[in-house]
């Protein structure tokens, strides 16, 4: 709250009200789940271009306006909020803290053994760096990715119970993957990240969507009359690529029409 106090949207702001409406609809449709009904949920919307959202163990949910602007539909927003609810209900923060404490304890044993065998400061420093690096990339980050995948799965089920079009969930990550490509954002290898790659999330969600659709049907939700958002996105991508190819061909043709500058003019230009 201290960090974002100057960027908080008021409770009367339109974006705040939209997010709040979707969030509490999810809560209402899943109130039969003990963890959800026991938590006192509070929404905070931060005016920031970051595409981000997170939840604290006490039920405080922070959503950035960059995320709200990045979703293409209320269905995508509902899935992302369901993902954050899942983190809190599954107590991922406490679970992760327990694993970190365990790894720290094992690391201390490792360093103690090194010191007992060879009590040298330089070796202890190298040993500490080695165990810290191994802990981070072999245990902490993979475990964090596992928790994210679990939150995706449960979040999808929460969204299904709220009659959301869960097919939109995987499209969201395809949109982010496309945006990264278009804007030239460097892609970080998954093993370096605390989150699964966009592509892996798409694959996992596509595998889980059939089960989520079955859950949706058992909740007496209205049938999905609109076309599959995944198909719509795929067709839109084909059109986009065709248009891009046409523009590239036109640009090449224009360059060929212009042709090279006369030698005299080339020399004059290069001298300038």
PDB file of C-alpha atoms in Angstrom, residues 8 13 44-45 49 56-57 90 93 102 120-121 142 151 153 175 183 192 198 208 210 214 232 236-237 253-254 265:
ATOM      1  CA  UNK A   8      -4.266   3.782  -6.573  1.00  0.00           C
ATOM      2  CA  UNK A  13     -13.195   4.795 -11.116  1.00  0.00           C
ATOM      3  CA  UNK A  44      -6.792  -2.578  -5.198  1.00  0.00           C
ATOM      4  CA  UNK A  45      -6.311  -1.253  -8.732  1.00  0.00           C
ATOM      5  CA  UNK A  49       1.199   0.128 -17.556  1.00  0.00           C
ATOM      6  CA  UNK A  56      -1.379 -11.397  -0.762  1.00  0.00           C
ATOM      7  CA  UNK A  57      -2.150 -14.207   1.716  1.00  0.00           C
ATOM      8  CA  UNK A  90      -4.077 -22.870  -2.215  1.00  0.00           C
ATOM      9  CA  UNK A  93       2.776 -17.990  -0.444  1.00  0.00           C
ATOM     10  CA  UNK A 102      13.837 -26.047   3.936  1.00  0.00           C
ATOM     11  CA  UNK A 120      38.974 -21.563   4.342  1.00  0.00           C
ATOM     12  CA  UNK A 121      37.056 -18.322   3.790  1.00  0.00           C
ATOM     13  CA  UNK A 142      11.054 -24.658 -11.075  1.00  0.00           C
ATOM     14  CA  UNK A 151      -2.988 -21.725 -10.129  1.00  0.00           C
ATOM     15  CA  UNK A 153      -5.566 -25.073 -13.488  1.00  0.00           C
ATOM     16  CA  UNK A 175      -1.809 -12.353 -27.339  1.00  0.00           C
ATOM     17  CA  UNK A 183       7.556  -5.074 -29.924  1.00  0.00           C
ATOM     18  CA  UNK A 192      15.491 -18.647 -16.010  1.00  0.00           C
ATOM     19  CA  UNK A 198       3.572 -18.198 -22.778  1.00  0.00           C
ATOM     20  CA  UNK A 208      -7.461 -28.399 -19.403  1.00  0.00           C
ATOM     21  CA  UNK A 210     -12.328 -29.628 -22.105  1.00  0.00           C
ATOM     22  CA  UNK A 214     -17.645 -29.979 -18.452  1.00  0.00           C
ATOM     23  CA  UNK A 232     -11.048 -16.485 -34.092  1.00  0.00           C
ATOM     24  CA  UNK A 236      -7.014 -13.201 -37.292  1.00  0.00           C
ATOM     25  CA  UNK A 237      -3.360 -14.228 -37.170  1.00  0.00           C
ATOM     26  CA  UNK A 253       8.482  -3.394 -55.370  1.00  0.00           C
ATOM     27  CA  UNK A 254       8.696   0.324 -54.551  1.00  0.00           C
ATOM     28  CA  UNK A 265      24.402  12.044 -57.202  1.00  0.00           C
TER      29      UNK A 265
END
